[in-house]
Amino acid sequence: MMTTAPLAFLKMHGLGNDFVIVDRRADARPLPAAAIAAIGNRRTGVGCDQFITLSPGDGEVDVVMGIFNGDDGSAAGACGNATRCVAHLLMEETGKAEVAIRTAAGILRGWRDAASGLVTVDMGPARLDWQQIPLAEPRDTLNAGLSVGPLHDPVCVSMGNPHAVFFVPDVAAVDLPAVGPQVERHPLFPERTNVEIVQVIDRGHVRMRVWERSAGITMACGSGACAVGVACVRRGLTDRRVEVMLDGGPLIIEWREADGHVLMTGPVATAFAGQIDPGLLPVPA
């Protein structure tokens, strides 16, 4: 059975990390994984790294945000850049100076700098225990002892989703399409993992590339940048506030000492709005 009406959507991105956002407060039709994957396809659909849904808030938050991988429609635990995009939308919609968003990773709060327009999201505390990542066996998450090709001994961090952060002399010299999938699907990570490779420039600046779980290489990954900021501090390589330069541009990450929360600041952009043809939206009979 097919739906009979087009589905309105908004295409946004944070530093090239792109999202299809559907407001389910206005249209709550079923969206099975197959429909999300069809929309996420970059050749035959709209194309996106992640597919985002907005559902009504519950009094404690302004909105409930669903996060799904654009390639197969599976649920994702966190997406920092998408959270910043949604925070921007809500502030525009409500006029509020700060908004609260419920995600699978917990309640996240966002606000905007009036002068620069940059949006900050409090991504909550970093999770550092091996069971929280999760890993398949007890490991020291500061030095996890994993080697894959040129990548050795990652710092493992969860920001609501798993990350393996590797430090290298030159991120451009790493064949990320070759080693990224091997790390993502290594048996050490029962839920697979995002893979970050990092080159430290100085105590305030690092260069990062990312292989995202399910999405592959992306221009930016907000939760990955947060994990990198935490990993750098844990290794004693940078200060608690650091600029992370991704393929798509810079994010400012601060691992706040007072409460262990990670703050992420950067730009958001709207590419276009549109309607998805109902023929692309199969739903169960």
Short mmCIF file of C-alpha atoms in Angstrom, two decimals, residues 17-276:
data_model
loop_
_atom_site.label_atom_id
_atom_site.label_comp_id
_atom_site.label_asym_id
_atom_site.label_seq_id
_atom_site.Cartn_x
_atom_site.Cartn_y
_atom_site.Cartn_z
CA ASN A 17 26.90 16.62 7.31
CA ASP A 18 23.42 16.57 5.74
CA PHE A 19 19.95 15.65 6.92
CA VAL A 20 16.40 15.22 5.69
CA ILE A 21 14.13 16.55 8.44
CA VAL A 22 10.45 15.59 8.58
CA ASP A 23 8.08 17.28 11.02
CA ARG A 24 5.86 14.48 12.33
CA ARG A 25 3.95 16.96 14.47
CA ALA A 26 2.26 17.89 11.19
CA ASP A 27 2.37 14.50 9.44
CA ALA A 28 2.54 11.36 11.60
CA ARG A 29 2.18 8.74 8.86
CA PRO A 30 4.22 5.53 9.32
CA LEU A 31 7.76 5.72 7.99
CA PRO A 32 9.27 2.23 7.94
CA ALA A 33 12.99 1.68 7.50
CA ALA A 34 12.52 0.89 3.80
CA ALA A 35 10.89 4.29 3.18
CA ILE A 36 13.65 6.12 5.08
CA ALA A 37 16.31 4.26 3.08
CA ALA A 38 14.52 5.15 -0.17
CA ILE A 39 14.48 8.84 0.80
CA GLY A 40 18.11 8.68 1.92
CA ASN A 41 19.35 7.25 -1.38
CA ARG A 42 21.46 9.92 -3.09
CA ARG A 43 20.65 8.75 -6.63
CA THR A 44 16.96 7.93 -6.46
CA GLY A 45 15.79 9.80 -3.34
CA VAL A 46 16.67 13.07 -1.64
CA GLY A 47 19.94 11.85 -0.14
CA CYS A 48 21.22 12.33 3.40
CA ASP A 49 23.65 11.09 5.99
CA GLN A 50 20.87 10.90 8.59
CA PHE A 51 17.08 11.11 8.46
CA ILE A 52 15.53 13.17 11.28
CA THR A 53 11.98 13.15 12.61
CA LEU A 54 10.39 15.71 14.93
CA SER A 55 7.58 14.54 17.21
CA PRO A 56 5.57 16.54 19.78
CA GLY A 57 7.27 17.54 23.03
CA ASP A 58 6.00 16.29 26.36
CA GLY A 59 6.11 19.38 28.55
CA GLU A 60 9.69 18.74 29.60
CA VAL A 61 11.10 19.25 26.09
CA ASP A 62 10.18 21.29 23.02
CA VAL A 63 10.38 18.33 20.65
CA VAL A 64 11.28 14.65 20.48
CA MET A 65 13.92 13.99 17.82
CA GLY A 66 14.28 10.66 16.03
CA ILE A 67 17.60 9.89 14.32
CA PHE A 68 17.92 7.26 11.58
CA ASN A 69 20.73 6.25 9.26
CA GLY A 70 20.06 7.36 5.71
CA ASP A 71 21.43 4.20 4.09
CA ASP A 72 19.19 1.59 5.71
CA GLY A 73 16.71 3.43 7.94
CA SER A 74 18.08 1.92 11.13
CA ALA A 75 17.94 3.92 14.37
CA ALA A 76 21.01 5.92 15.41
CA GLY A 77 21.77 6.92 18.98
CA ALA A 78 23.05 10.46 18.47
CA CYS A 79 23.84 13.09 15.85
CA GLY A 80 25.31 16.33 17.10
CA ASN A 81 25.13 18.34 13.89
CA ALA A 82 21.50 17.35 13.34
CA THR A 83 20.72 18.36 16.92
CA ARG A 84 22.19 21.79 16.25
CA CYS A 85 20.04 22.08 13.10
CA VAL A 86 16.91 21.12 15.03
CA ALA A 87 17.79 23.55 17.83
CA HIS A 88 18.06 26.32 15.24
CA LEU A 89 14.65 25.41 13.77
CA LEU A 90 13.01 25.41 17.20
CA MET A 91 14.51 28.75 18.19
CA GLU A 92 13.25 30.24 14.93
CA GLU A 93 9.83 28.70 15.49
CA THR A 94 9.37 29.60 19.15
CA GLY A 95 11.52 32.69 19.66
CA LYS A 96 13.12 31.02 22.66
CA ALA A 97 16.74 31.71 23.58
CA GLU A 98 17.24 28.06 24.61
CA VAL A 99 15.43 24.88 23.60
CA ALA A 100 15.30 21.31 24.93
CA ILE A 101 15.32 18.27 22.63
CA ARG A 102 14.68 14.71 23.70
CA THR A 103 16.84 12.13 21.91
CA ALA A 104 17.75 8.49 22.48
CA ALA A 105 20.90 9.84 24.18
CA GLY A 106 18.86 11.95 26.64
CA ILE A 107 17.64 15.54 26.80
CA LEU A 108 19.95 17.91 24.92
CA ARG A 109 19.78 21.70 25.20
CA GLY A 110 20.69 24.16 22.48
CA TRP A 111 21.20 27.91 22.20
CA ARG A 112 22.55 30.43 19.68
CA ASP A 113 25.12 33.22 19.82
CA ALA A 114 23.31 36.37 18.68
CA ALA A 115 26.41 37.97 17.17
CA SER A 116 27.79 35.05 15.16
CA GLY A 117 24.65 32.98 14.65
CA LEU A 118 26.59 29.87 15.68
CA VAL A 119 24.52 27.23 17.47
CA THR A 120 25.72 25.39 20.58
CA VAL A 121 24.34 22.10 21.87
CA ASP A 122 25.10 20.60 25.26
CA MET A 123 25.67 16.98 24.26
CA GLY A 124 25.65 15.78 27.86
CA PRO A 125 28.40 13.81 29.57
CA ALA A 126 30.90 11.66 27.75
CA ARG A 127 30.61 7.98 28.66
CA LEU A 128 33.97 6.32 29.21
CA ASP A 129 33.34 2.88 30.74
CA TRP A 130 33.87 -0.06 28.37
CA GLN A 131 30.32 -1.28 28.95
CA GLN A 132 28.92 2.14 28.00
CA ILE A 133 30.70 2.32 24.62
CA PRO A 134 29.96 -0.68 24.41
CA LEU A 135 32.96 -2.97 23.90
CA ALA A 136 32.72 -6.73 23.63
CA GLU A 137 35.14 -7.27 26.53
CA PRO A 138 36.75 -5.29 29.36
CA ARG A 139 39.33 -2.86 27.98
CA ASP A 140 40.99 0.36 29.14
CA THR A 141 39.07 2.87 27.01
CA LEU A 142 41.98 5.33 27.17
CA ASN A 143 44.26 2.80 25.46
CA ALA A 144 42.03 0.15 23.93
CA GLY A 145 44.86 -1.83 22.35
CA LEU A 146 43.30 -2.32 18.91
CA SER A 147 45.36 -2.19 15.70
CA VAL A 148 43.96 -2.14 12.16
CA GLY A 149 46.43 -1.31 9.40
CA PRO A 150 48.11 2.02 10.25
CA LEU A 151 45.67 2.73 13.10
CA HIS A 152 46.69 1.76 16.62
CA ASP A 153 45.44 1.97 20.20
CA PRO A 154 42.27 4.10 20.03
CA VAL A 155 40.57 6.08 22.77
CA CYS A 156 36.98 4.80 23.00
CA VAL A 157 34.18 7.21 23.90
CA SER A 158 30.40 7.11 23.80
CA MET A 159 28.41 10.27 23.12
CA GLY A 160 25.21 8.24 23.04
CA ASN A 161 26.82 6.35 20.14
CA PRO A 162 30.19 4.57 20.00
CA HIS A 163 33.44 6.17 18.81
CA ALA A 164 36.99 4.91 18.32
CA VAL A 165 39.47 7.81 18.12
CA PHE A 166 42.89 7.15 16.60
CA PHE A 167 45.79 9.63 16.66
CA VAL A 168 47.99 9.73 13.56
CA PRO A 169 50.84 11.96 12.29
CA ASP A 170 48.97 12.90 9.08
CA VAL A 171 45.24 12.31 8.53
CA ALA A 172 45.65 12.80 4.77
CA ALA A 173 48.00 9.82 4.56
CA VAL A 174 45.43 7.35 5.94
CA ASP A 175 43.37 5.32 3.45
CA LEU A 176 40.18 5.82 5.42
CA PRO A 177 37.87 4.05 2.93
CA ALA A 178 40.02 0.93 3.38
CA VAL A 179 40.49 0.88 7.16
CA GLY A 180 37.27 2.61 8.27
CA PRO A 181 34.95 -0.33 7.51
CA GLN A 182 37.37 -2.76 9.18
CA VAL A 183 37.32 -0.80 12.43
CA GLU A 184 33.58 -0.11 12.24
CA ARG A 185 32.81 -3.83 12.09
CA HIS A 186 35.61 -5.14 14.30
CA PRO A 187 34.40 -7.76 16.82
CA LEU A 188 35.48 -5.46 19.66
CA PHE A 189 32.44 -3.27 18.85
CA PRO A 190 29.22 -5.31 19.15
CA GLU A 191 27.14 -2.34 17.94
CA ARG A 192 29.80 -1.31 15.40
CA THR A 193 31.51 2.06 15.86
CA ASN A 194 32.22 5.46 14.34
CA VAL A 195 35.89 5.88 13.46
CA GLU A 196 37.81 9.15 13.89
CA ILE A 197 41.41 9.78 12.86
CA VAL A 198 43.04 12.84 14.41
CA GLN A 199 46.16 14.91 13.80
CA VAL A 200 47.04 17.27 16.65
CA ILE A 201 48.18 20.69 15.39
CA ASP A 202 48.61 22.41 18.77
CA ARG A 203 46.83 22.52 22.12
CA GLY A 204 43.92 24.46 20.65
CA HIS A 205 43.56 22.93 17.18
CA VAL A 206 43.26 19.44 15.69
CA ARG A 207 42.48 18.06 12.24
CA MET A 208 39.94 15.23 12.04
CA ARG A 209 38.53 12.88 9.41
CA VAL A 210 35.65 10.51 10.09
CA TRP A 211 34.20 7.21 8.93
CA GLU A 212 30.63 7.22 10.26
CA ARG A 213 28.90 4.02 11.27
CA SER A 214 26.47 3.15 8.43
CA ALA A 215 27.17 6.38 6.50
CA GLY A 216 30.85 5.95 5.58
CA ILE A 217 33.02 9.04 5.03
CA THR A 218 31.14 12.25 5.80
CA MET A 219 32.25 15.87 5.68
CA ALA A 220 31.55 16.32 9.39
CA CYS A 221 30.32 14.41 12.43
CA GLY A 222 29.28 16.38 15.49
CA SER A 223 29.25 13.54 17.99
CA GLY A 224 32.57 12.41 16.50
CA ALA A 225 34.09 15.85 17.06
CA CYS A 226 32.86 15.69 20.66
CA ALA A 227 34.49 12.29 21.11
CA VAL A 228 37.71 13.69 19.64
CA GLY A 229 37.70 16.62 22.06
CA VAL A 230 37.28 14.23 24.99
CA ALA A 231 39.96 11.86 23.68
CA CYS A 232 42.45 14.70 23.24
CA VAL A 233 41.98 15.86 26.83
CA ARG A 234 42.19 12.32 28.19
CA ARG A 235 45.51 11.84 26.41
CA GLY A 236 46.77 15.26 27.60
CA LEU A 237 47.18 16.53 24.02
CA THR A 238 44.96 19.64 24.04
CA ASP A 239 43.15 22.04 26.32
CA ARG A 240 39.51 21.43 27.22
CA ARG A 241 38.35 23.87 24.54
CA VAL A 242 39.61 22.95 21.09
CA GLU A 243 38.83 23.75 17.46
CA VAL A 244 38.25 20.55 15.50
CA MET A 245 38.77 21.05 11.77
CA LEU A 246 36.74 18.58 9.72
CA ASP A 247 36.52 18.18 5.96
CA GLY A 248 33.48 20.47 6.01
CA GLY A 249 34.88 23.13 8.36
CA PRO A 250 35.47 23.82 12.07
CA LEU A 251 33.53 22.91 15.20
CA ILE A 252 34.40 24.26 18.64
CA ILE A 253 34.35 21.53 21.29
CA GLU A 254 34.56 22.14 25.04
CA TRP A 255 34.66 19.31 27.56
CA ARG A 256 33.43 21.21 30.58
CA GLU A 257 35.35 20.32 33.71
CA ALA A 258 32.60 21.35 36.14
CA ASP A 259 30.11 18.64 35.12
CA GLY A 260 31.77 16.55 32.40
CA HIS A 261 29.34 17.77 29.73
CA VAL A 262 30.54 18.28 26.15
CA LEU A 263 29.54 21.50 24.35
CA MET A 264 29.62 21.68 20.57
CA THR A 265 29.42 24.96 18.64
CA GLY A 266 29.21 25.54 14.90
CA PRO A 267 27.14 26.77 11.95
CA VAL A 268 23.93 25.35 10.52
CA ALA A 269 22.45 25.86 7.07
CA THR A 270 19.20 25.16 5.22
CA ALA A 271 19.67 23.87 1.68
CA PHE A 272 16.05 23.58 0.51
CA ALA A 273 12.51 22.52 1.34
CA GLY A 274 10.48 20.11 -0.74
CA GLN A 275 7.91 17.37 -1.01
CA ILE A 276 8.63 13.68 -1.44
#
